[in-house]
Amino acid sequence: MASGAAEKGKALVDGSESAAESAARWAREWSTWAMKKAKVVAHYGFIPFVILVGMNSEPKPRLAQLLSPI
Amino acid sequence: MGSAASAAVPPPPPPAQVQAGSLPYGPGLAGILPPKPEGEEKKEEKKVDYLNLPCPVPFEEIQREALMSLKPELFEGLRFDFTKPLNQKFSLSHSVFMGSLEVPSQSTETIKVPTAHYEFGANFLDPKLMLIGRVMTDGRLNARVKCDLTENLTLKVNAQLTQEPHYSQGMFNFDYTGSDYRTQFQIGNNAFYGANYIQSVTPYLSMGAEIFWLGHQRKSGIGFASRYNTDKMVGTLQVASTGIVALSYVQKVSEKVALASDFMYNHMSKDVTASFGYDYLLRQCRLRGKIDSNGVVAAYLEERLNMGVNFLLSAEIDHCKKNYKFGFGMTVGE
């Protein structure tokens, strides 16, 4: 991210950064990493999650009904 | 005995004249007698209890009657949707589309891209939890979640996730419903934050406002909307600081016929569009047609062939841009 790179540049130039700045930078990077992982999980796991919830609802449908085309 | 009986029979006395609409008491008495108590009873029936107003429609659905009548899902090509229920609440859907999709372009020419895709979907519909997921052959996922966290608080999530990075979109909505108001808070990707509030002012009139903030583009906006709703008609007005003024009016002529009209003015692009349409809800079919101020004529027919089998026809003709879109399809299952 452009703002992250600028902050890193500033830290290198200054030679030191305060605890608050480093904590904010760590929180931002960690939240971006978490959002990226959450997006991948949601992308691959949402439809299986819906099928799981549906197959466990009452009355329970059979697996053959899930896979057959009729 | 000698008097000659005159031939003329004396006229019968005039009948007592009943004057309809006259005062039951003469004008002279009006000032003396007290007014009739029936008038007061009628006034009390119509007296509005302002502490007990009905709940308004959600802010984003303020124009729903006009949108349902004037903006059907027109398409070009072949469409086939099959919904297979496994359960009262759970169903799978298979959908095939072969045809052209319009790509929005800056120039006046329309760009059509021929596409064919298959979409698999899973739906779970419960009064408290609704999960709808649709995935296409190119990996695009369209997910909608609606969850009742408490009796009045609802969480809605709407997301389109793609394989390519930076093209995904998501929006979280928190809705709180009060006795005669609704409020919603939205968080979206690209640092989008929005909030809106709508309140019933009289049994027929509700007014609301919204604000939003787009983080990445540093843009914010504020809007105002109002809706007047009776059994027979719905009129709405929406004004936004982005320069858009939108009015709509829907008249329910009978159980089967509704007429709708829509007017939109965009101050930034100096664009004015008005459209007028009809919506026939008949036993075996639903026919919607509309004509636009840009000269676009469109129609959409859903014909019920059998229980659960619907035949669709869609047409949109734009002579000015030479854009002719005709589509047909079939929907099996609800």
Short mmCIF file of C-alpha atoms in Angstrom, two decimals:
data_model
loop_
_atom_site.label_atom_id
_atom_site.label_comp_id
_atom_site.label_asym_id
_atom_site.label_seq_id
_atom_site.Cartn_x
_atom_site.Cartn_y
_atom_site.Cartn_z
CA MET A 1 0.00 0.00 0.00
CA ALA A 2 1.36 3.44 -0.78
CA SER A 3 0.77 4.86 2.70
CA GLY A 4 2.51 1.83 4.31
CA ALA A 5 5.57 2.28 2.10
CA ALA A 6 5.73 5.99 2.87
CA GLU A 7 5.59 5.26 6.60
CA LYS A 8 8.35 2.68 6.29
CA GLY A 9 10.47 5.18 4.35
CA LYS A 10 9.92 7.78 7.05
CA ALA A 11 10.89 5.30 9.77
CA LEU A 12 14.14 4.46 7.96
CA VAL A 13 14.97 8.12 7.49
CA ASP A 14 14.15 8.96 11.12
CA GLY A 15 16.02 5.90 12.32
CA SER A 16 13.46 5.20 15.00
CA GLU A 17 9.71 5.20 15.26
CA SER A 18 7.56 5.57 18.30
CA ALA A 19 5.78 2.61 19.79
CA ALA A 20 2.40 4.01 18.75
CA GLU A 21 3.42 4.31 15.10
CA SER A 22 4.82 0.81 14.96
CA ALA A 23 1.73 -0.58 16.69
CA ALA A 24 -0.51 1.19 14.17
CA ARG A 25 1.55 -0.12 11.26
CA TRP A 26 1.49 -3.65 12.67
CA ALA A 27 -2.30 -3.45 13.20
CA ARG A 28 -2.85 -2.26 9.63
CA GLU A 29 -0.67 -4.95 8.08
CA TRP A 30 -2.20 -7.64 10.25
CA SER A 31 -5.76 -6.56 9.39
CA THR A 32 -4.92 -6.54 5.67
CA TRP A 33 -3.44 -10.06 5.98
CA ALA A 34 -6.52 -11.20 7.90
CA MET A 35 -8.89 -9.73 5.31
CA LYS A 36 -7.01 -11.45 2.49
CA LYS A 37 -7.19 -14.82 4.26
CA ALA A 38 -10.85 -14.25 5.13
CA LYS A 39 -11.61 -13.50 1.50
CA VAL A 40 -10.01 -16.75 0.34
CA VAL A 41 -11.84 -18.71 3.04
CA ALA A 42 -15.16 -17.12 2.10
CA HIS A 43 -14.57 -17.67 -1.60
CA TYR A 44 -13.91 -21.38 -1.31
CA GLY A 45 -15.97 -22.16 1.75
CA PHE A 46 -19.25 -20.28 1.40
CA ILE A 47 -21.09 -22.67 -0.90
CA PRO A 48 -19.94 -25.77 1.04
CA PHE A 49 -21.04 -23.99 4.22
CA VAL A 50 -24.52 -23.35 2.81
CA ILE A 51 -24.79 -26.97 1.66
CA LEU A 52 -23.67 -28.16 5.10
CA VAL A 53 -26.23 -26.01 6.88
CA GLY A 54 -28.94 -27.12 4.46
CA MET A 55 -28.18 -30.82 4.70
CA ASN A 56 -28.40 -30.61 8.47
CA SER A 57 -31.75 -28.82 8.57
CA GLU A 58 -34.98 -30.67 9.30
CA PRO A 59 -36.19 -32.80 7.50
CA LYS A 60 -32.73 -34.04 6.54
CA PRO A 61 -32.37 -34.56 2.80
CA ARG A 62 -30.42 -37.55 1.60
CA LEU A 63 -27.09 -37.37 -0.19
CA ALA A 64 -28.63 -39.02 -3.26
CA GLN A 65 -31.09 -36.13 -3.52
CA LEU A 66 -28.21 -33.67 -3.42
CA LEU A 67 -26.34 -35.29 -6.29
CA SER A 68 -29.14 -36.44 -8.58
CA PRO A 69 -30.44 -34.11 -11.28
CA ILE A 70 -34.17 -34.72 -10.70
CA MET B 1 -129.04 22.90 -8.67
CA GLY B 2 -128.85 25.42 -11.10
CA SER B 3 -125.09 25.89 -10.68
CA ALA B 4 -123.32 24.54 -13.64
CA ALA B 5 -120.63 22.12 -12.56
CA SER B 6 -117.46 23.54 -13.97
CA ALA B 7 -115.59 21.22 -16.21
CA ALA B 8 -112.34 22.05 -14.52
CA VAL B 9 -111.73 19.82 -11.58
CA PRO B 10 -110.04 21.75 -8.87
CA PRO B 11 -106.36 20.72 -8.78
CA PRO B 12 -105.40 18.42 -5.94
CA PRO B 13 -103.57 20.10 -3.13
CA PRO B 14 -99.82 20.17 -3.78
CA PRO B 15 -98.03 17.24 -2.10
CA ALA B 16 -95.93 18.00 0.91
CA GLN B 17 -92.62 19.00 -0.58
CA VAL B 18 -89.69 17.07 0.78
CA GLN B 19 -86.54 19.09 0.32
CA ALA B 20 -83.61 16.75 0.20
CA GLY B 21 -80.49 18.20 1.73
CA SER B 22 -82.24 20.92 3.57
CA LEU B 23 -81.55 21.57 7.16
CA PRO B 24 -83.66 19.45 9.41
CA TYR B 25 -84.24 22.55 11.39
CA GLY B 26 -84.97 25.83 9.79
CA PRO B 27 -82.25 28.38 9.24
CA GLY B 28 -83.50 30.37 12.12
CA LEU B 29 -82.89 27.54 14.52
CA ALA B 30 -79.31 26.82 13.42
CA GLY B 31 -77.88 29.36 15.70
CA ILE B 32 -79.81 28.08 18.71
CA LEU B 33 -79.64 24.32 18.56
CA PRO B 34 -76.29 22.60 19.20
CA PRO B 35 -74.58 20.94 16.17
CA LYS B 36 -75.31 17.30 15.54
CA PRO B 37 -73.08 14.92 17.48
CA GLU B 38 -72.56 12.59 14.43
CA GLY B 39 -70.09 15.04 12.92
CA GLU B 40 -67.87 14.72 15.98
CA GLU B 41 -67.82 10.92 15.84
CA LYS B 42 -66.57 10.96 12.26
CA LYS B 43 -63.75 13.32 13.20
CA GLU B 44 -62.66 11.00 16.00
CA GLU B 45 -62.43 7.96 13.68
CA LYS B 46 -60.07 9.84 11.44
CA LYS B 47 -57.96 11.13 14.30
CA VAL B 48 -54.43 9.89 13.93
CA ASP B 49 -52.58 8.28 16.78
CA TYR B 50 -49.14 9.74 16.23
CA LEU B 51 -47.62 7.51 18.87
CA ASN B 52 -48.67 4.37 17.06
CA LEU B 53 -47.56 4.78 13.46
CA PRO B 54 -46.74 1.82 11.23
CA CYS B 55 -43.16 0.84 10.52
CA PRO B 56 -41.85 2.37 7.28
CA VAL B 57 -40.33 0.42 4.42
CA PRO B 58 -36.54 0.07 4.48
CA PHE B 59 -34.68 3.06 3.05
CA GLU B 60 -33.27 1.19 0.06
CA GLU B 61 -36.72 -0.12 -0.83
CA ILE B 62 -38.39 3.25 -0.87
CA GLN B 63 -38.92 3.03 -4.62
CA ARG B 64 -39.56 -0.70 -4.76
CA GLU B 65 -42.96 -0.59 -6.48
CA ALA B 66 -41.61 1.63 -9.21
CA LEU B 67 -38.48 -0.46 -9.61
CA MET B 68 -40.43 -3.70 -9.77
CA SER B 69 -42.73 -2.37 -12.45
CA LEU B 70 -40.30 -0.33 -14.51
CA LYS B 71 -37.06 -2.26 -14.27
CA PRO B 72 -37.55 -5.94 -15.01
CA GLU B 73 -34.42 -8.02 -15.61
CA LEU B 74 -34.16 -7.62 -19.35
CA PHE B 75 -31.68 -9.91 -21.03
CA GLU B 76 -30.51 -10.89 -24.49
CA GLY B 77 -30.10 -14.51 -25.41
CA LEU B 78 -31.15 -17.73 -23.78
CA ARG B 79 -31.73 -18.15 -20.09
CA PHE B 80 -32.58 -21.32 -18.27
CA ASP B 81 -33.01 -21.55 -14.49
CA PHE B 82 -33.70 -24.72 -12.61
CA THR B 83 -34.36 -24.72 -8.89
CA LYS B 84 -34.45 -28.04 -7.10
CA PRO B 85 -35.91 -27.99 -3.61
CA LEU B 86 -34.43 -30.59 -1.29
CA ASN B 87 -36.26 -29.45 1.74
CA GLN B 88 -38.67 -26.75 2.86
CA LYS B 89 -35.75 -24.41 3.46
CA PHE B 90 -32.87 -25.70 1.35
CA SER B 91 -32.66 -25.73 -2.43
CA LEU B 92 -30.06 -25.94 -5.16
CA SER B 93 -30.20 -23.98 -8.37
CA HIS B 94 -28.63 -24.49 -11.78
CA SER B 95 -28.66 -21.66 -14.25
CA VAL B 96 -27.46 -21.46 -17.85
CA PHE B 97 -27.10 -18.27 -19.86
CA MET B 98 -25.99 -17.96 -23.47
CA GLY B 99 -26.14 -14.54 -25.03
CA SER B 100 -24.72 -11.05 -25.02
CA LEU B 101 -24.01 -8.87 -22.04
CA GLU B 102 -23.67 -5.15 -22.40
CA VAL B 103 -20.47 -3.62 -21.17
CA PRO B 104 -20.78 -0.04 -19.98
CA SER B 105 -18.78 2.21 -22.28
CA GLN B 106 -17.99 5.90 -22.34
CA SER B 107 -18.85 6.40 -25.99
CA THR B 108 -22.38 6.42 -27.33
CA GLU B 109 -21.85 3.04 -28.96
CA THR B 110 -22.94 0.03 -26.93
CA ILE B 111 -20.45 -2.77 -26.58
CA LYS B 112 -21.87 -6.26 -26.38
CA VAL B 113 -19.82 -9.19 -25.23
CA PRO B 114 -21.09 -12.65 -26.14
CA THR B 115 -20.90 -14.83 -23.04
CA ALA B 116 -22.00 -18.24 -21.96
CA HIS B 117 -21.92 -19.34 -18.38
CA TYR B 118 -23.28 -21.89 -15.98
CA GLU B 119 -24.05 -20.88 -12.45
CA PHE B 120 -24.56 -23.21 -9.52
CA GLY B 121 -26.34 -21.94 -6.47
CA ALA B 122 -27.31 -23.09 -3.01
CA ASN B 123 -30.06 -21.37 -1.03
CA PHE B 124 -30.99 -21.78 2.57
CA LEU B 125 -34.07 -19.79 3.56
CA ASP B 126 -35.12 -19.71 7.16
CA PRO B 127 -37.12 -16.93 8.84
CA LYS B 128 -34.08 -16.09 10.98
CA LEU B 129 -31.21 -16.92 8.63
CA MET B 130 -30.97 -16.62 4.89
CA LEU B 131 -27.92 -17.84 2.97
CA ILE B 132 -27.75 -17.53 -0.81
CA GLY B 133 -24.62 -18.42 -2.72
CA ARG B 134 -24.06 -18.49 -6.47
CA VAL B 135 -20.83 -19.55 -8.12
CA MET B 136 -20.03 -19.30 -11.83
CA THR B 137 -17.73 -21.32 -14.03
CA ASP B 138 -15.14 -18.54 -14.03
CA GLY B 139 -14.90 -18.64 -10.25
CA ARG B 140 -16.99 -15.62 -9.37
CA LEU B 141 -18.95 -16.02 -6.17
CA ASN B 142 -22.02 -14.02 -5.32
CA ALA B 143 -22.95 -14.40 -1.67
CA ARG B 144 -25.84 -12.95 0.33
CA VAL B 145 -26.39 -13.50 4.00
CA LYS B 146 -29.23 -12.15 6.14
CA CYS B 147 -29.18 -12.99 9.81
CA ASP B 148 -31.50 -11.81 12.59
CA LEU B 149 -29.14 -11.22 15.46
CA THR B 150 -31.91 -10.12 17.80
CA GLU B 151 -35.57 -9.35 17.26
CA ASN B 152 -34.87 -5.86 15.98
CA LEU B 153 -31.28 -6.05 14.77
CA THR B 154 -30.45 -7.68 11.45
CA LEU B 155 -27.10 -8.24 9.79
CA LYS B 156 -26.98 -8.38 5.99
CA VAL B 157 -23.87 -9.23 4.01
CA ASN B 158 -23.62 -8.91 0.25
CA ALA B 159 -20.41 -9.91 -1.49
CA GLN B 160 -19.08 -10.52 -5.00
CA LEU B 161 -15.76 -12.31 -4.84
CA THR B 162 -13.61 -12.87 -7.91
CA GLN B 163 -10.47 -14.82 -8.64
CA GLU B 164 -8.70 -11.69 -9.88
CA PRO B 165 -7.37 -9.58 -7.08
CA HIS B 166 -8.79 -6.12 -6.35
CA TYR B 167 -12.07 -6.77 -8.12
CA SER B 168 -13.98 -8.18 -5.18
CA GLN B 169 -16.69 -6.19 -3.45
CA GLY B 170 -18.40 -6.66 -0.15
CA MET B 171 -20.88 -4.77 1.97
CA PHE B 172 -21.99 -5.31 5.58
CA ASN B 173 -25.29 -3.77 6.69
CA PHE B 174 -26.57 -3.55 10.23
CA ASP B 175 -30.30 -2.77 10.37
CA TYR B 176 -32.15 -1.74 13.48
CA THR B 177 -35.95 -1.66 13.35
CA GLY B 178 -37.87 0.43 15.83
CA SER B 179 -41.61 0.83 16.28
CA ASP B 180 -42.00 3.53 13.65
CA TYR B 181 -38.48 4.03 12.34
CA ARG B 182 -35.64 2.11 10.78
CA THR B 183 -31.97 2.83 10.83
CA GLN B 184 -29.12 1.19 8.96
CA PHE B 185 -25.36 1.35 9.11
CA GLN B 186 -23.24 0.13 6.18
CA ILE B 187 -19.58 -0.78 5.87
CA GLY B 188 -18.18 -1.66 2.49
CA ASN B 189 -14.85 -2.33 0.82
CA ASN B 190 -12.77 0.61 -0.43
CA ALA B 191 -13.52 2.12 2.99
CA PHE B 192 -17.14 2.85 2.27
CA TYR B 193 -19.24 3.88 5.25
CA GLY B 194 -22.89 4.79 5.08
CA ALA B 195 -25.84 5.32 7.36
CA ASN B 196 -29.49 5.98 6.78
CA TYR B 197 -32.57 6.63 8.85
CA ILE B 198 -36.25 6.60 7.93
CA GLN B 199 -39.20 7.60 10.07
CA SER B 200 -42.99 7.39 9.69
CA VAL B 201 -44.34 10.91 10.01
CA THR B 202 -48.02 10.18 9.38
CA PRO B 203 -49.74 6.87 8.61
CA TYR B 204 -49.13 7.58 4.93
CA LEU B 205 -45.94 9.62 4.82
CA SER B 206 -42.45 8.55 5.74
CA MET B 207 -39.27 10.54 5.38
CA GLY B 208 -35.66 9.57 5.62
CA ALA B 209 -32.10 10.72 5.14
CA GLU B 210 -28.79 9.08 4.34
CA ILE B 211 -25.13 9.98 4.43
CA PHE B 212 -22.16 8.12 3.01
CA TRP B 213 -18.41 8.43 2.94
CA LEU B 214 -16.08 6.88 0.36
CA GLY B 215 -12.67 6.57 1.97
CA HIS B 216 -10.44 5.91 -1.00
CA GLN B 217 -11.82 8.70 -3.12
CA ARG B 218 -12.44 11.06 -0.22
CA LYS B 219 -16.01 11.67 -1.32
CA SER B 220 -19.01 12.09 0.88
CA GLY B 221 -22.64 12.65 0.19
CA ILE B 222 -25.95 13.26 1.84
CA GLY B 223 -29.40 12.44 0.59
CA PHE B 224 -33.01 12.91 1.51
CA ALA B 225 -35.98 10.72 0.60
CA SER B 226 -39.68 10.74 1.26
CA ARG B 227 -42.50 8.39 0.40
CA TYR B 228 -46.25 8.92 0.38
CA ASN B 229 -48.13 5.66 0.38
CA THR B 230 -51.84 4.90 0.33
CA ASP B 231 -53.69 1.75 -0.70
CA LYS B 232 -53.97 2.97 -4.23
CA MET B 233 -50.80 4.89 -4.94
CA VAL B 234 -47.20 5.36 -3.96
CA GLY B 235 -45.24 8.53 -4.63
CA THR B 236 -41.59 8.96 -3.77
CA LEU B 237 -39.02 11.71 -3.96
CA GLN B 238 -35.26 11.33 -3.58
CA VAL B 239 -32.68 14.07 -3.63
CA ALA B 240 -28.96 13.49 -3.17
CA SER B 241 -25.95 15.76 -2.94
CA THR B 242 -24.40 13.84 -5.83
CA GLY B 243 -26.81 15.89 -7.93
CA ILE B 244 -29.52 13.32 -8.49
CA VAL B 245 -33.20 14.06 -8.12
CA ALA B 246 -35.53 11.11 -8.59
CA LEU B 247 -39.30 11.07 -8.44
CA SER B 248 -41.61 8.14 -8.96
CA TYR B 249 -45.33 7.55 -8.91
CA VAL B 250 -47.15 4.23 -9.01
CA GLN B 251 -50.92 3.98 -9.23
CA LYS B 252 -52.62 0.68 -8.52
CA VAL B 253 -55.52 0.92 -10.91
CA SER B 254 -56.95 -2.45 -9.93
CA GLU B 255 -55.87 -5.78 -8.44
CA LYS B 256 -54.36 -6.77 -11.75
CA VAL B 257 -53.09 -3.52 -13.24
CA ALA B 258 -50.55 -1.04 -11.97
CA LEU B 259 -49.21 1.99 -13.81
CA ALA B 260 -45.86 3.47 -12.92
CA SER B 261 -43.86 6.50 -13.90
CA ASP B 262 -40.38 7.61 -13.05
CA PHE B 263 -38.38 10.80 -13.47
CA MET B 264 -34.67 11.21 -12.89
CA TYR B 265 -32.51 14.29 -13.22
CA ASN B 266 -28.73 14.17 -12.91
CA HIS B 267 -27.33 17.62 -12.30
CA MET B 268 -23.69 16.67 -12.94
CA SER B 269 -24.25 15.22 -16.37
CA LYS B 270 -27.37 17.29 -17.15
CA ASP B 271 -29.18 14.08 -17.96
CA VAL B 272 -32.95 13.86 -17.72
CA THR B 273 -34.84 10.60 -18.08
CA ALA B 274 -38.52 9.96 -17.70
CA SER B 275 -40.20 6.63 -18.17
CA PHE B 276 -43.71 5.37 -18.06
CA GLY B 277 -44.77 1.76 -17.75
CA TYR B 278 -47.48 -0.71 -16.91
CA ASP B 279 -47.55 -3.93 -14.94
CA TYR B 280 -50.28 -6.47 -15.56
CA LEU B 281 -50.49 -9.22 -12.93
CA LEU B 282 -52.81 -11.73 -14.52
CA ARG B 283 -53.58 -15.27 -13.46
CA GLN B 284 -51.36 -17.00 -15.96
CA CYS B 285 -48.80 -14.33 -16.73
CA ARG B 286 -47.12 -11.14 -15.68
CA LEU B 287 -46.52 -8.57 -18.37
CA ARG B 288 -44.50 -5.43 -17.87
CA GLY B 289 -43.90 -2.82 -20.51
CA LYS B 290 -42.31 0.57 -20.51
CA ILE B 291 -41.37 3.46 -22.71
CA ASP B 292 -38.58 5.89 -22.02
CA SER B 293 -37.83 9.48 -22.88
CA ASN B 294 -34.69 8.21 -24.66
CA GLY B 295 -36.98 6.39 -27.07
CA VAL B 296 -36.37 2.95 -25.58
CA VAL B 297 -39.31 0.58 -25.53
CA ALA B 298 -39.09 -2.55 -23.43
CA ALA B 299 -41.34 -5.43 -22.46
CA TYR B 300 -40.99 -8.47 -20.25
CA LEU B 301 -43.38 -11.39 -20.13
CA GLU B 302 -43.46 -14.25 -17.64
CA GLU B 303 -45.99 -16.85 -18.69
CA ARG B 304 -46.93 -19.66 -16.37
CA LEU B 305 -47.13 -22.77 -18.51
CA ASN B 306 -47.59 -25.26 -15.74
CA MET B 307 -47.09 -25.54 -12.01
CA GLY B 308 -43.60 -24.26 -11.43
CA VAL B 309 -42.71 -23.83 -15.13
CA ASN B 310 -42.43 -20.28 -16.39
CA PHE B 311 -41.65 -19.12 -19.88
CA LEU B 312 -39.87 -15.78 -20.22
CA LEU B 313 -39.72 -13.34 -23.10
CA SER B 314 -37.74 -10.14 -22.92
CA ALA B 315 -37.45 -7.36 -25.50
CA GLU B 316 -35.78 -3.98 -25.55
CA ILE B 317 -35.68 -1.78 -28.63
CA ASP B 318 -33.59 1.38 -28.92
CA HIS B 319 -33.84 2.85 -32.40
CA CYS B 320 -31.58 5.81 -31.67
CA LYS B 321 -28.60 3.69 -30.66
CA LYS B 322 -29.59 0.81 -32.93
CA ASN B 323 -29.60 -1.60 -30.01
CA TYR B 324 -32.10 -4.43 -30.28
CA LYS B 325 -32.20 -7.00 -27.51
CA PHE B 326 -34.46 -10.01 -27.59
CA GLY B 327 -34.27 -12.88 -25.17
CA PHE B 328 -36.19 -15.95 -24.22
CA GLY B 329 -35.92 -18.37 -21.38
CA MET B 330 -37.50 -20.80 -19.06
CA THR B 331 -37.62 -21.09 -15.29
CA VAL B 332 -38.34 -24.43 -13.69
CA GLY B 333 -39.04 -24.49 -9.98
CA GLU B 334 -39.93 -21.45 -7.93
#
